[in-house]
Each structure stands twice: as C-alpha cells, then as structure tokens.
C-alpha cells in the first residue's frame, strides 16, 4: 500500500503547516505559504471530482445546445443565422475520453457556442428569446454553484 | 531586493547623508500590480540624526494588472497638499539599474490597511464617515488644474461607459484562456444598458476598505491608485459596494455601513444625487473588471511568469464573482 495522489497532497499540506510554517519569518512569506496550503486543498479535491464535474457539465451543455438550437430554428433572431447548425453539431458530440484536457476542450467548445447564442439574445423582447436567455443564465448558475470554491464565505445580497 | 542594494540606492539619492543604515526591510502582501516593500532608514546629516520609514513600489515579474507606474506616481504627486490624504512620493525610477526592475519610493505613513482590522476598530463608524468624505473629495478634485488631464479618459462624460467597457473587454480578450460566457453576457448587457454620465471626475478605480490606512481612528492615507482614471464618479460608488468587499460577511458596504447610509452620506458630502441605475451598471462593470484582473493573474501563473500563489488563488474566486454578475444582469 502506498499513498495515492490525493493522500500525498494532503500529507504535504500537513507537513507544511506542522513543520514549515512555524519556521517561516516574514508576513509575505507566511501569507504565501497559507495560500499554497489552500491551493493544495483545492487540488486534492479537484483530483477526485474534476472529471465528473466536466462529464456532467458537458452532458448538460449538450442538452442546452439542443434546446437553444430548437428555439432559434423556430423563432429566428438577428445574428443567430449560423448558430443553429453549429449548436446541433455540438449537441451531437460525445466526450472523447475522461482525460481532463479532452473533457475541458469539449467543455470550452460547448461554452463558447452557447455563450455566442446568449450574447445574441441580449436585449430580446420576444418571449421565446427572453425565456431562453433566462434558461441559459440558470444553467450557467448551476454550473458555477457546483464549483466548490466559495472561499470567501457567505455574503448577503443587497 | 536586499538591504545592500536599497542602501546603495538611498545613499545615491541622499548624497549628504553619512552612516546610512537600513533595517526592517520586508515585503508587504497586497497591491494588484506592484510589489510593496517597507523599510526604515537612519542616517546622519547636517550634524543631526535622521530617521524615516519608506515604501518601495517595485514592478513585479508578472502581476494581476499591467499598469503604468508613472501614472500612479503622477496622481500621488498631484494630490499632495489636497484634502485627500496620500503619502509623499519621493523618487520615480524608470530604469532597472538599481533594483532589477523599475520602481518608485514614497514615505511610509502610520496606519493599518487590513480590512479585517479596520472593520473591527472601535472607531469604525468614524472611519466609515471619513471614507465617504474622502471619496467625495477625490471626486471634487480639479483634475484639469491639477495636471491630470492626461489620464485615461472619455472625450465627453457620456462616453465613460464605452471607454471602460472597451478597456476591460480588450484585457479580457487578451488574457482569457477559455470561454467566459458570464463575462461575455455581461459585456453585451452593459452595451445595451449604458448610463449617460453628466460629468468627468477623478476616479480612484480601487477605492475600498483595505486600500486606505487607518491610524488612531482616522484615515491617514489613500493607497493603491493603480487603476486611477477619469470618468463617471458613480463607478467608484459601485466599486465600494461590490459584494467582494463585504468583509464582515454581511450586507454592510466595505464591512462598515449599509448601502443606504453610504448613499446618504455621500450625497451629503458631495452635494450630488446618486444615480441608482448608473451604480447598477457600474457594479456589473466592477465585477467584470475584478474577474478580468483575476484572469490576468491566473494566466501569468499558468504560463510561469508569476510564482505568486495569490495569482492562482484569486482565479478560484471567479465563480463567485460570475454568480454575482448573473444576478445583476438577469
């Protein structure tokens, strides 16, 4: 038995805080070390969940791309002429592997296309377009809320 | 930077000084675009002993933000002897011969900048009032008469939103390494929702709790002018109100006072009515700006130009900022 990558990173965190931090002089260096500790924590967590997050997000974005294509086909809007086919193509893709780099490349392509559609919907007043923009925002919000990096803690609206 | 190089520099700048010694050289955390170093120097001059604290603001290897050091120096210089408290700036060095990179030197003022310390101060109410008054004074500064007409500015007040949108959109397109749907939607929303400002004022650009010094219950110096420009003063009002600066984790603006109270005090101090719709617009821009600054830092870290962990850390704050943007433009 040997420690896996996540366990190694956790161990390094413990070592830094236990043995190194007490020896470090200077506010700047201590702050850097504390940040490194936080980053190692993020990396440890991402090792386990990053691929699953991207797989799920890509699937959700494909569904959204299909939905956006349908609305724009039924109710065309200026500036979206070339988007329907592109969205339909993206909706029909699948993840080539579960490597983070491959999943991220697919995610980037999907986000880019949906982003262009969302921009084209800005200022829309017809209900299918207004509703579609709201659904895109809701989808983006869901994705952002899944990223478990609320590092500053809760903040009140207002 | 080490004691011997900064000592040699000070000996060069203070030719009448003898026995010059530097102590307490340390780097201070913070500052979006420049390294900040603090030091104490003592020397003999004219038969008497002199002692002074200095701050050195040195260009970094890579930063969250690419700004012109002479602009920051120029604004500090212009604000000397005004009601806006700023440190005295001493020397600007555009060449790298002394400290490997360009830098400028200013006096070190007494006080604490940490937002957490400031909001826990027993005089927080008084500090909040001063914070508002100083902001009104910044906005009332005669920038034309004060020699600051060369700052980034719109031709007419109504162009302020376009100038700032274009500025931050350009940086986003240069720095982003992946698609940014929330930021793209925000830019489109801003183009469709621009206010029409009626005047041009000096805009600090990063006015918030944490960027001014507090000593014995009063503000002794406004710092971090890296993003200063000319534009709509409502931009600063909105920046003050960003969720990211609610350090107390509640609804208090800058951890100090409610938004309504902030508006009321500013209107009283500045003698102008706050345009709520304009503030909403500038709050969207402020969040975009903050996200773009963090993208810039992330890129420098990813490309190995920066070794500062802060540049990797701040990028992980962007999902929270993007959520706030979506809330504002929904």
Short mmCIF file of C-alpha atoms in Angstrom, two decimals:
data_model
loop_
_atom_site.label_atom_id
_atom_site.label_comp_id
_atom_site.label_asym_id
_atom_site.label_seq_id
_atom_site.Cartn_x
_atom_site.Cartn_y
_atom_site.Cartn_z
CA UNK A 1 0.00 0.00 0.00
CA UNK A 2 1.22 3.48 -0.78
CA UNK A 3 -0.41 6.92 -0.60
CA UNK A 4 -2.29 7.95 -3.73
CA UNK A 5 -2.03 11.42 -5.27
CA UNK A 6 -4.73 12.96 -3.10
CA UNK A 7 -3.24 11.44 0.03
CA UNK A 8 0.22 12.72 -0.90
CA UNK A 9 -1.13 16.24 -1.36
CA UNK A 10 -2.96 16.07 1.96
CA UNK A 11 0.23 14.85 3.61
CA UNK A 12 2.20 17.71 2.10
CA UNK A 13 -0.37 20.13 3.46
CA UNK A 14 0.04 18.69 6.93
CA UNK A 15 3.83 18.84 6.68
CA UNK A 16 3.81 22.45 5.53
CA UNK A 17 1.55 23.58 8.35
CA UNK A 18 3.24 21.48 11.04
CA UNK A 19 6.93 21.78 10.25
CA UNK A 20 7.49 24.59 7.75
CA UNK A 21 5.07 27.37 8.70
CA UNK A 22 6.42 27.80 12.26
CA UNK A 23 9.91 28.27 10.81
CA UNK A 24 8.94 30.90 8.23
CA UNK A 25 9.68 34.52 9.07
CA UNK A 26 8.05 37.48 7.36
CA UNK A 27 4.38 38.25 6.77
CA UNK A 28 4.58 37.95 2.99
CA UNK A 29 6.19 34.51 3.03
CA UNK A 30 3.75 33.27 5.67
CA UNK A 31 0.79 34.53 3.63
CA UNK A 32 2.17 32.79 0.54
CA UNK A 33 2.54 29.56 2.47
CA UNK A 34 -1.04 29.77 3.73
CA UNK A 35 -2.24 30.32 0.16
CA UNK A 36 -0.19 27.36 -1.05
CA UNK A 37 -1.93 25.28 1.60
CA UNK A 38 -5.35 26.40 0.32
CA UNK A 39 -4.30 25.64 -3.28
CA UNK A 40 -3.16 22.17 -2.31
CA UNK A 41 -6.57 21.63 -0.72
CA UNK A 42 -8.28 22.71 -3.95
CA UNK A 43 -6.02 20.45 -5.99
CA UNK A 44 -6.73 17.50 -3.68
CA UNK A 45 -10.48 17.95 -4.02
CA UNK A 46 -10.30 18.51 -7.80
CA UNK A 47 -8.35 15.28 -8.27
CA UNK A 48 -11.40 13.36 -7.19
CA UNK A 49 -14.26 15.34 -8.72
CA UNK A 50 -12.96 17.40 -11.65
CA UNK A 51 -13.59 14.75 -14.33
CA UNK A 52 -17.10 14.01 -13.06
CA UNK A 53 -17.96 17.70 -12.97
CA UNK A 54 -16.84 18.10 -16.58
CA UNK A 55 -18.66 14.97 -17.76
CA UNK A 56 -21.88 16.14 -16.13
CA UNK A 57 -21.46 19.70 -17.32
CA UNK A 58 -20.77 18.63 -20.91
CA UNK A 59 -23.91 16.49 -20.90
CA UNK A 60 -25.98 19.37 -19.54
CA UNK A 61 -24.49 21.82 -22.04
CA UNK A 62 -25.29 19.45 -24.93
CA UNK A 63 -28.89 19.37 -23.75
CA UNK A 64 -28.91 23.15 -23.57
CA UNK A 65 -27.33 23.45 -27.04
CA UNK A 66 -30.12 21.22 -28.42
CA UNK A 67 -32.73 23.40 -26.73
CA UNK A 68 -31.18 26.67 -27.92
CA UNK A 69 -30.94 25.34 -31.49
CA UNK A 70 -34.63 24.37 -31.46
CA UNK A 71 -35.79 27.77 -30.19
CA UNK A 72 -33.65 29.65 -32.69
CA UNK A 73 -34.85 27.42 -35.51
CA UNK A 74 -38.49 28.01 -34.58
CA UNK A 75 -38.05 31.71 -33.77
CA UNK A 76 -35.01 33.06 -35.64
CA UNK A 77 -33.26 36.13 -34.26
CA UNK A 78 -30.85 38.52 -35.95
CA UNK A 79 -27.26 37.46 -35.56
CA UNK A 80 -28.01 33.79 -34.99
CA UNK A 81 -28.27 32.58 -38.60
CA UNK A 82 -25.10 30.48 -38.48
CA UNK A 83 -25.66 29.20 -34.96
CA UNK A 84 -28.38 26.59 -35.34
CA UNK A 85 -26.26 24.14 -37.29
CA UNK A 86 -23.27 24.72 -35.00
CA UNK A 87 -25.39 24.14 -31.90
CA UNK A 88 -26.91 20.99 -33.37
CA UNK A 89 -23.44 19.69 -34.20
CA UNK A 90 -22.20 20.31 -30.68
CA UNK A 91 -25.32 18.72 -29.22
CA UNK A 92 -24.49 15.52 -31.10
CA UNK A 93 -20.91 15.18 -29.87
CA UNK A 94 -19.63 12.92 -27.10
CA UNK A 95 -16.63 13.09 -24.80
CA UNK A 96 -13.59 11.50 -26.50
CA UNK A 97 -12.08 10.35 -23.20
CA UNK A 98 -12.13 11.13 -19.49
CA UNK A 99 -8.78 12.89 -19.56
CA UNK A 100 -9.23 16.36 -18.06
CA UNK A 101 -7.63 18.01 -21.09
CA UNK A 102 -10.05 16.30 -23.50
CA UNK A 103 -13.08 17.00 -21.33
CA UNK A 104 -12.02 20.63 -20.93
CA UNK A 105 -11.57 21.10 -24.68
CA UNK A 106 -15.09 19.81 -25.30
CA UNK A 107 -16.41 21.96 -22.46
CA UNK A 108 -14.72 25.05 -23.91
CA UNK A 109 -16.26 24.44 -27.34
CA UNK A 110 -19.74 23.97 -25.87
CA UNK A 111 -19.45 27.02 -23.63
CA UNK A 112 -18.15 29.16 -26.48
CA UNK A 113 -21.07 28.30 -28.74
CA UNK A 114 -23.70 28.78 -26.05
CA UNK A 115 -22.00 31.98 -24.99
CA UNK A 116 -22.35 33.38 -28.52
CA UNK A 117 -26.03 32.49 -28.54
CA UNK A 118 -26.56 34.09 -25.14
CA UNK A 119 -24.89 37.31 -26.29
CA UNK A 120 -27.15 37.37 -29.35
CA UNK A 121 -30.18 37.10 -27.08
CA UNK A 122 -29.25 40.21 -25.06
CA UNK A 123 -31.98 42.82 -25.24
CA UNK A 124 -34.51 40.38 -26.72
CA UNK A 125 -38.14 41.21 -26.02
CA UNK A 126 -39.99 38.27 -27.61
CA UNK A 127 -40.92 35.67 -25.04
CA UNK A 128 -39.16 32.60 -26.53
CA UNK A 129 -35.90 34.54 -26.59
CA UNK A 130 -36.36 36.10 -23.16
CA UNK A 131 -37.13 32.68 -21.69
CA UNK A 132 -34.20 31.09 -23.49
CA UNK A 133 -31.79 33.70 -22.15
CA UNK A 134 -33.13 33.06 -18.64
CA UNK A 135 -32.59 29.30 -19.08
CA UNK A 136 -29.01 29.86 -20.22
CA UNK A 137 -28.35 32.03 -17.17
CA UNK A 138 -29.92 29.40 -14.93
CA UNK A 139 -27.69 26.72 -16.48
CA UNK A 140 -24.56 28.82 -16.03
CA UNK A 141 -25.55 29.48 -12.45
CA UNK A 142 -26.00 25.76 -11.78
CA UNK A 143 -22.56 25.09 -13.20
CA UNK A 144 -20.92 27.84 -11.15
CA UNK A 145 -22.62 26.70 -7.96
CA UNK A 146 -21.18 23.21 -8.47
CA UNK A 147 -17.66 24.60 -8.30
CA UNK A 148 -16.93 24.12 -4.61
CA UNK A 149 -14.71 27.14 -4.18
CA UNK A 150 -16.76 29.59 -2.17
CA UNK A 151 -13.59 30.71 -0.49
CA UNK A 152 -14.77 33.98 0.96
CA UNK A 153 -17.79 32.60 2.77
CA UNK A 154 -21.39 33.75 2.56
CA UNK A 155 -22.23 37.30 1.67
CA UNK A 156 -25.62 38.94 1.87
CA UNK A 157 -27.26 40.38 -1.21
CA UNK A 158 -28.36 43.96 -1.33
CA UNK B 1 15.64 43.16 -3.17
CA UNK B 2 18.14 43.13 -0.31
CA UNK B 3 19.47 45.57 2.26
CA UNK B 4 22.72 46.30 0.41
CA UNK B 5 21.07 47.30 -2.87
CA UNK B 6 18.43 49.52 -1.26
CA UNK B 7 21.13 51.08 0.95
CA UNK B 8 23.23 51.90 -2.10
CA UNK B 9 20.21 53.45 -3.76
CA UNK B 10 19.35 55.63 -0.76
CA UNK B 11 22.99 56.75 -0.48
CA UNK B 12 22.76 57.83 -4.11
CA UNK B 13 19.51 59.76 -3.51
CA UNK B 14 20.71 61.30 -0.21
CA UNK B 15 24.26 62.41 -1.07
CA UNK B 16 24.64 64.49 2.11
CA UNK B 17 23.76 61.54 4.32
CA UNK B 18 26.51 59.69 6.16
CA UNK B 19 26.34 56.42 8.07
CA UNK B 20 23.12 55.43 6.32
CA UNK B 21 21.67 52.18 7.62
CA UNK B 22 18.61 50.25 6.51
CA UNK B 23 16.63 48.00 8.84
CA UNK B 24 13.33 46.16 8.79
CA UNK B 25 13.26 45.50 5.04
CA UNK B 26 10.20 43.35 4.37
CA UNK B 27 7.73 42.69 1.63
CA UNK B 28 4.10 43.53 2.36
CA UNK B 29 1.25 41.43 0.99
CA UNK B 30 -1.23 43.09 -1.34
CA UNK B 31 -1.07 45.51 -4.25
CA UNK B 32 -2.54 44.30 -7.51
CA UNK B 33 0.21 45.37 -9.85
CA UNK B 34 3.37 46.14 -7.91
CA UNK B 35 5.45 44.63 -5.14
CA UNK B 36 5.32 46.68 -1.94
CA UNK B 37 8.36 46.77 0.35
CA UNK B 38 8.72 48.54 3.68
CA UNK B 39 11.98 49.66 5.30
CA UNK B 40 13.38 52.00 7.91
CA UNK B 41 16.47 54.11 7.28
CA UNK B 42 18.64 56.13 9.66
CA UNK B 43 21.46 58.49 8.76
CA UNK B 44 23.46 61.49 9.89
CA UNK B 45 23.00 64.77 8.03
CA UNK B 46 24.00 68.32 8.98
CA UNK B 47 25.13 67.23 12.39
CA UNK B 48 21.87 65.58 13.35
CA UNK B 49 20.42 62.10 13.13
CA UNK B 50 17.58 61.47 10.69
CA UNK B 51 15.18 58.56 10.65
CA UNK B 52 12.45 57.78 8.14
CA UNK B 53 10.22 54.94 7.02
CA UNK B 54 9.99 54.30 3.27
CA UNK B 55 7.75 52.29 0.99
CA UNK B 56 9.16 50.96 -2.29
CA UNK B 57 6.68 50.04 -5.01
CA UNK B 58 8.56 47.86 -7.49
CA UNK B 59 7.31 46.42 -10.78
CA UNK B 60 6.75 42.68 -10.38
CA UNK B 61 7.89 39.89 -12.68
CA UNK B 62 4.21 39.43 -13.52
CA UNK B 63 1.10 40.85 -11.93
CA UNK B 64 -2.66 40.83 -11.71
CA UNK B 65 -2.67 44.03 -13.66
CA UNK B 66 -0.39 45.83 -16.09
CA UNK B 67 -0.37 49.47 -15.10
CA UNK B 68 1.88 52.46 -15.68
CA UNK B 69 3.97 53.28 -12.63
CA UNK B 70 4.40 56.90 -13.71
CA UNK B 71 0.59 57.35 -13.69
CA UNK B 72 0.37 56.21 -10.08
CA UNK B 73 3.34 58.42 -9.17
CA UNK B 74 1.81 61.37 -11.00
CA UNK B 75 -1.50 61.06 -9.16
CA UNK B 76 0.17 60.79 -5.77
CA UNK B 77 2.16 63.92 -6.67
CA UNK B 78 -0.92 65.82 -7.82
CA UNK B 79 -2.79 65.07 -4.59
CA UNK B 80 -0.06 66.35 -2.24
CA UNK B 81 -1.39 69.21 -0.12
CA UNK B 82 -5.02 68.49 -1.02
CA UNK B 83 -7.71 67.26 1.34
CA UNK B 84 -7.18 63.72 0.03
CA UNK B 85 -4.64 62.09 2.37
CA UNK B 86 -1.84 60.42 0.42
CA UNK B 87 1.79 59.62 1.21
CA UNK B 88 4.51 61.91 -0.08
CA UNK B 89 6.11 60.40 -3.17
CA UNK B 90 9.86 60.88 -3.40
CA UNK B 91 11.56 59.27 -6.38
CA UNK B 92 10.48 57.53 -9.57
CA UNK B 93 12.99 55.21 -11.26
CA UNK B 94 12.03 54.08 -14.74
CA UNK B 95 15.21 52.07 -15.28
CA UNK B 96 16.19 48.70 -13.82
CA UNK B 97 19.72 49.52 -12.73
CA UNK B 98 19.05 49.83 -9.00
CA UNK B 99 16.55 47.14 -8.04
CA UNK B 100 16.40 44.97 -11.18
CA UNK B 101 13.06 46.46 -12.17
CA UNK B 102 11.52 49.98 -12.26
CA UNK B 103 10.07 51.31 -9.01
CA UNK B 104 9.11 54.38 -7.05
CA UNK B 105 9.67 55.36 -3.45
CA UNK B 106 7.31 57.11 -1.08
CA UNK B 107 7.13 57.89 2.60
CA UNK B 108 5.61 55.31 4.91
CA UNK B 109 2.55 56.67 6.70
CA UNK B 110 1.40 55.35 10.04
CA UNK B 111 -1.62 53.08 9.99
CA UNK B 112 -3.14 49.72 9.27
CA UNK B 113 -4.73 48.82 5.92
CA UNK B 114 -6.08 45.34 6.70
CA UNK B 115 -9.84 45.36 6.10
CA UNK B 116 -10.38 42.88 8.93
CA UNK B 117 -8.52 45.13 11.37
CA UNK B 118 -10.24 48.29 10.15
CA UNK B 119 -13.79 46.96 10.48
CA UNK B 120 -13.02 45.62 13.96
CA UNK B 121 -11.70 49.04 15.02
CA UNK B 122 -13.63 50.69 17.82
CA UNK B 123 -13.85 53.81 15.66
CA UNK B 124 -15.39 52.03 12.66
CA UNK B 125 -18.31 54.49 12.44
CA UNK B 126 -15.95 57.45 12.29
CA UNK B 127 -13.78 55.66 9.74
CA UNK B 128 -16.87 54.96 7.62
CA UNK B 129 -17.77 58.66 7.61
CA UNK B 130 -14.21 59.64 6.66
CA UNK B 131 -14.15 57.02 3.94
CA UNK B 132 -17.21 58.64 2.37
CA UNK B 133 -15.87 62.18 2.79
CA UNK B 134 -12.52 61.32 1.24
CA UNK B 135 -14.25 59.72 -1.73
CA UNK B 136 -16.28 62.89 -2.25
CA UNK B 137 -13.02 64.88 -2.07
CA UNK B 138 -11.40 62.66 -4.70
CA UNK B 139 -14.37 63.23 -6.98
CA UNK B 140 -14.25 67.00 -6.37
CA UNK B 141 -10.54 67.25 -7.25
CA UNK B 142 -9.81 69.70 -10.08
CA UNK B 143 -8.09 67.18 -12.35
CA UNK B 144 -7.56 69.66 -15.17
CA UNK B 145 -5.98 72.28 -12.94
CA UNK B 146 -4.13 69.54 -11.08
CA UNK B 147 -2.31 68.31 -14.15
CA UNK B 148 -4.12 65.00 -14.57
CA UNK B 149 -5.86 65.59 -17.91
CA UNK B 150 -3.55 63.00 -19.47
CA UNK B 151 -5.07 60.07 -17.61
CA UNK B 152 -7.23 57.56 -19.48
CA UNK B 153 -10.44 59.47 -20.09
CA UNK B 154 -13.52 59.85 -22.25
CA UNK B 155 -13.81 62.78 -24.66
CA UNK B 156 -17.21 63.63 -23.20
CA UNK B 157 -18.84 62.41 -19.97
CA UNK B 158 -21.37 60.28 -21.86
CA UNK B 159 -18.52 58.19 -23.29
CA UNK B 160 -17.29 57.00 -19.88
CA UNK B 161 -19.13 53.66 -20.04
CA UNK B 162 -17.85 52.93 -23.56
CA UNK B 163 -14.26 53.74 -22.61
CA UNK B 164 -14.33 51.42 -19.60
CA UNK B 165 -16.19 48.60 -21.35
CA UNK B 166 -13.67 48.70 -24.20
CA UNK B 167 -10.73 48.83 -21.79
CA UNK B 168 -11.75 45.74 -19.80
CA UNK B 169 -13.08 43.84 -22.78
CA UNK B 170 -9.72 44.27 -24.51
CA UNK B 171 -7.85 42.90 -21.49
CA UNK B 172 -10.31 40.00 -21.19
CA UNK B 173 -9.80 39.05 -24.85
CA UNK B 174 -6.02 39.25 -24.44
CA UNK B 175 -5.82 37.29 -21.21
CA UNK B 176 -8.65 34.74 -21.06
CA UNK B 177 -7.50 31.18 -21.75
CA UNK B 178 -11.01 29.71 -22.03
CA UNK B 179 -14.51 30.93 -22.98
CA UNK B 180 -16.11 33.27 -20.47
CA UNK B 181 -19.90 33.08 -21.00
CA UNK B 182 -20.84 35.11 -17.92
CA UNK B 183 -18.40 37.88 -18.84
CA UNK B 184 -19.50 37.85 -22.49
CA UNK B 185 -23.13 38.17 -21.42
CA UNK B 186 -22.20 40.98 -19.04
CA UNK B 187 -20.41 42.91 -21.78
CA UNK B 188 -23.41 42.56 -24.10
CA UNK B 189 -25.72 43.62 -21.26
CA UNK B 190 -23.56 46.65 -20.46
CA UNK B 191 -23.55 47.77 -24.09
CA UNK B 192 -27.36 47.68 -24.02
CA UNK B 193 -27.71 49.31 -20.60
CA UNK B 194 -25.28 52.22 -20.56
CA UNK B 195 -25.96 55.23 -18.34
CA UNK B 196 -25.29 58.75 -19.58
CA UNK B 197 -22.94 60.39 -17.06
CA UNK B 198 -23.00 64.16 -16.90
CA UNK B 199 -19.52 64.92 -15.63
CA UNK B 200 -15.98 63.64 -15.63
CA UNK B 201 -14.23 63.21 -12.30
CA UNK B 202 -11.07 61.67 -10.93
CA UNK B 203 -11.93 58.00 -10.35
CA UNK B 204 -9.71 56.09 -7.92
CA UNK B 205 -10.67 52.78 -9.50
CA UNK B 206 -9.98 50.59 -6.45
CA UNK B 207 -11.46 52.56 -3.55
CA UNK B 208 -12.41 50.08 -0.85
CA UNK B 209 -11.80 49.11 2.74
CA UNK B 210 -8.30 47.64 2.64
CA UNK B 211 -6.87 50.30 0.35
CA UNK B 212 -6.54 53.10 2.87
CA UNK B 213 -4.54 53.34 6.06
CA UNK B 214 -6.20 53.91 9.43
CA UNK B 215 -4.32 55.20 12.46
CA UNK B 216 -5.86 56.18 15.80
CA UNK B 217 -9.35 56.25 14.37
CA UNK B 218 -8.69 58.31 11.27
CA UNK B 219 -7.73 57.69 7.65
CA UNK B 220 -4.10 58.70 7.17
CA UNK B 221 -3.58 57.75 3.54
CA UNK B 222 -5.41 56.51 0.46
CA UNK B 223 -3.32 53.91 -1.37
CA UNK B 224 -3.32 51.67 -4.46
CA UNK B 225 -4.04 54.15 -7.25
CA UNK B 226 -3.01 51.65 -9.94
CA UNK B 227 -6.40 51.78 -11.67
CA UNK B 228 -6.93 55.54 -11.45
CA UNK B 229 -8.52 57.25 -14.47
CA UNK B 230 -11.01 59.94 -15.37
CA UNK B 231 -14.65 59.02 -15.73
CA UNK B 232 -18.01 58.73 -14.04
CA UNK B 233 -17.72 59.06 -10.23
CA UNK B 234 -20.59 56.56 -9.93
CA UNK B 235 -18.01 53.95 -10.96
CA UNK B 236 -16.24 54.38 -7.61
CA UNK B 237 -19.58 54.33 -5.76
CA UNK B 238 -20.38 50.96 -7.32
CA UNK B 239 -16.89 49.56 -6.63
CA UNK B 240 -17.26 50.45 -2.95
CA UNK B 241 -20.50 48.42 -2.91
CA UNK B 242 -19.20 45.23 -4.59
CA UNK B 243 -20.09 42.05 -2.75
CA UNK B 244 -16.45 41.04 -2.84
CA UNK B 245 -15.60 43.81 -0.38
CA UNK B 246 -18.23 42.93 2.25
CA UNK B 247 -15.52 41.79 4.55
CA UNK B 248 -17.78 41.24 7.53
CA UNK B 249 -19.76 38.60 5.63
CA UNK B 250 -22.94 40.64 5.97
CA UNK B 251 -24.68 43.31 3.92
CA UNK B 252 -22.50 46.17 5.15
CA UNK B 253 -20.71 48.00 2.35
CA UNK B 254 -16.98 47.50 2.86
CA UNK B 255 -17.85 45.94 6.22
CA UNK B 256 -18.59 49.43 7.56
CA UNK B 257 -22.08 50.75 6.81
CA UNK B 258 -25.29 49.96 4.97
CA UNK B 259 -25.67 50.81 1.30
CA UNK B 260 -28.47 53.29 2.07
CA UNK B 261 -26.38 55.03 4.70
CA UNK B 262 -23.39 55.10 2.36
CA UNK B 263 -25.52 56.75 -0.34
CA UNK B 264 -27.00 59.24 2.13
CA UNK B 265 -23.59 60.26 3.47
CA UNK B 266 -22.05 60.54 0.01
CA UNK B 267 -24.91 62.67 -1.27
CA UNK B 268 -24.44 64.95 1.72
CA UNK B 269 -20.67 65.16 1.32
CA UNK B 270 -20.57 65.52 -2.48
CA UNK B 271 -23.74 67.56 -2.91
CA UNK B 272 -24.90 65.34 -5.78
CA UNK B 273 -27.62 62.74 -6.05
CA UNK B 274 -26.53 59.17 -6.62
CA UNK B 275 -27.87 57.72 -9.88
CA UNK B 276 -29.02 54.26 -8.73
CA UNK B 277 -29.35 52.88 -12.25
CA UNK B 278 -25.85 54.07 -13.10
CA UNK B 279 -24.47 52.43 -9.97
CA UNK B 280 -26.13 49.16 -11.03
CA UNK B 281 -24.39 49.40 -14.41
CA UNK B 282 -21.04 50.18 -12.82
CA UNK B 283 -21.48 47.33 -10.36
CA UNK B 284 -21.71 44.95 -13.31
CA UNK B 285 -18.60 46.53 -14.79
CA UNK B 286 -16.83 46.37 -11.44
CA UNK B 287 -17.44 42.64 -11.17
CA UNK B 288 -16.29 42.11 -14.76
CA UNK B 289 -13.19 44.16 -14.03
CA UNK B 290 -12.42 42.13 -10.92
CA UNK B 291 -12.91 38.84 -12.78
CA UNK B 292 -10.64 40.05 -15.61
CA UNK B 293 -7.95 41.09 -13.14
CA UNK B 294 -8.03 37.60 -11.66
CA UNK B 295 -7.92 36.03 -15.13
CA UNK B 296 -4.80 38.07 -15.83
CA UNK B 297 -3.14 36.80 -12.68
CA UNK B 298 -4.16 33.22 -13.43
CA UNK B 299 -2.63 33.41 -16.90
CA UNK B 300 0.67 34.74 -15.59
CA UNK B 301 0.74 31.87 -13.07
CA UNK B 302 -0.20 29.21 -15.63
CA UNK B 303 2.43 30.48 -18.07
CA UNK B 304 5.07 30.52 -15.34
CA UNK B 305 5.66 34.27 -15.44
CA UNK B 306 4.45 34.54 -11.86
CA UNK B 307 5.33 32.34 -8.92
CA UNK B 308 2.93 34.20 -6.61
CA UNK B 309 0.36 31.78 -5.13
CA UNK B 310 -2.06 34.70 -4.88
CA UNK B 311 -2.38 34.67 -8.67
CA UNK B 312 -3.55 31.07 -8.62
CA UNK B 313 -5.76 31.59 -5.59
CA UNK B 314 -7.69 34.61 -6.83
CA UNK B 315 -8.75 32.80 -10.02
CA UNK B 316 -10.72 30.44 -7.81
CA UNK B 317 -12.78 33.41 -6.63
CA UNK B 318 -14.14 33.99 -10.15
CA UNK B 319 -17.08 31.54 -9.99
CA UNK B 320 -18.43 33.56 -7.06
CA UNK B 321 -17.95 36.80 -8.99
CA UNK B 322 -19.62 35.33 -12.08
CA UNK B 323 -22.62 34.29 -9.98
CA UNK B 324 -22.89 37.89 -8.81
CA UNK B 325 -22.70 39.12 -12.41
CA UNK B 326 -25.51 36.78 -13.47
CA UNK B 327 -27.63 38.00 -10.55
CA UNK B 328 -27.08 41.60 -11.60
CA UNK B 329 -27.86 41.15 -15.31
CA UNK B 330 -30.68 38.61 -15.03
#
